[in-house]
CSV table of C-alpha atoms in Angstrom, one decimal:
chain,number,residue,atom,x,y,z
A,1,SER,CA,212.4,-110.9,-61.2
A,2,ALA,CA,210.3,-113.4,-63.2
A,3,LYS,CA,207.4,-113.3,-60.8
A,4,GLN,CA,207.3,-109.5,-61.1
A,5,ILE,CA,207.1,-109.6,-64.8
A,6,ALA,CA,204.6,-112.4,-65.0
A,7,ASN,CA,202.3,-110.2,-62.7
A,8,HIS,CA,202.0,-107.5,-65.7
A,9,SER,CA,199.5,-107.3,-68.4
A,10,GLN,CA,200.0,-110.2,-70.8
A,11,ILE,CA,199.4,-108.0,-73.8
A,12,SER,CA,202.1,-105.5,-72.5
A,13,ILE,CA,204.6,-108.4,-72.1
A,14,GLU,CA,203.7,-109.6,-75.6
A,15,GLU,CA,204.1,-106.2,-77.1
A,16,THR,CA,207.4,-105.6,-75.3
A,17,LYS,CA,208.8,-109.0,-76.6
A,18,ARG,CA,207.8,-108.1,-80.1
A,19,LEU,CA,209.3,-104.7,-80.2
A,20,LEU,CA,212.5,-106.0,-78.6
A,21,ARG,CA,212.8,-108.7,-81.3
A,22,SER,CA,212.2,-106.1,-84.0
A,23,THR,CA,214.9,-103.4,-82.9
A,24,GLY,CA,217.7,-104.6,-85.0
A,25,ASP,CA,215.8,-104.9,-88.2
A,26,THR,CA,214.0,-101.5,-88.1
A,27,SER,CA,215.0,-97.8,-88.5
A,28,PHE,CA,214.4,-95.5,-85.6
A,29,GLN,CA,211.5,-94.0,-87.2
A,30,ASP,CA,209.8,-97.3,-87.8
A,31,GLN,CA,210.6,-98.6,-84.3
A,32,ILE,CA,208.9,-95.3,-82.9
A,33,LYS,CA,205.8,-96.2,-85.2
A,34,ALA,CA,205.8,-99.7,-84.0
A,35,GLU,CA,205.9,-98.5,-80.5
A,36,ARG,CA,203.1,-96.1,-80.9
A,37,VAL,CA,201.0,-98.9,-82.2
A,38,SER,CA,202.0,-101.1,-79.2
A,39,GLN,CA,201.2,-98.4,-76.7
A,40,THR,CA,197.6,-98.2,-78.4
A,41,ARG,CA,197.0,-102.0,-78.4
A,42,ALA,CA,198.0,-102.0,-74.7
A,43,GLY,CA,196.1,-99.0,-73.8
A,44,PHE,CA,192.9,-100.1,-75.4
A,45,SER,CA,193.1,-103.8,-73.9
A,46,PRO,CA,190.6,-105.1,-71.4
A,47,GLU,CA,193.2,-105.2,-69.1
A,48,ALA,CA,193.8,-101.5,-69.4
A,49,ARG,CA,190.2,-100.7,-69.0
A,50,LYS,CA,190.0,-102.8,-66.0
A,51,ALA,CA,193.0,-101.0,-64.5
A,52,MET,CA,191.7,-97.6,-65.4
A,53,VAL,CA,188.4,-98.3,-63.7
A,54,ALA,CA,190.1,-99.5,-60.6
A,55,PHE,CA,192.3,-96.6,-60.5
A,56,LEU,CA,189.5,-94.1,-61.1
A,57,SER,CA,187.3,-95.7,-58.3
A,58,ARG,CA,190.2,-94.9,-55.7
A,59,LYS,CA,190.2,-91.5,-56.7
A,60,LYS,CA,186.9,-90.7,-55.4
C-alpha cells in the first residue's frame, strides 16, 4: 500500500523511481551499472547507517 511504501527510506524510493524511469532507454548492462550506483547511494545514506546501527545494537 502507499503507507507501506511511504515508510521506506526516501533515498530508496527516489532511486527506485529513477531506475524505473530509465529502464526503457538503457541497455541491460547500463541498467545493471545504474542499479549498482543506486545501491551504493542507498547503502551509504544516513538512513542506512542509522538502520545498521539499530540492527547491530539488537544483535548484542
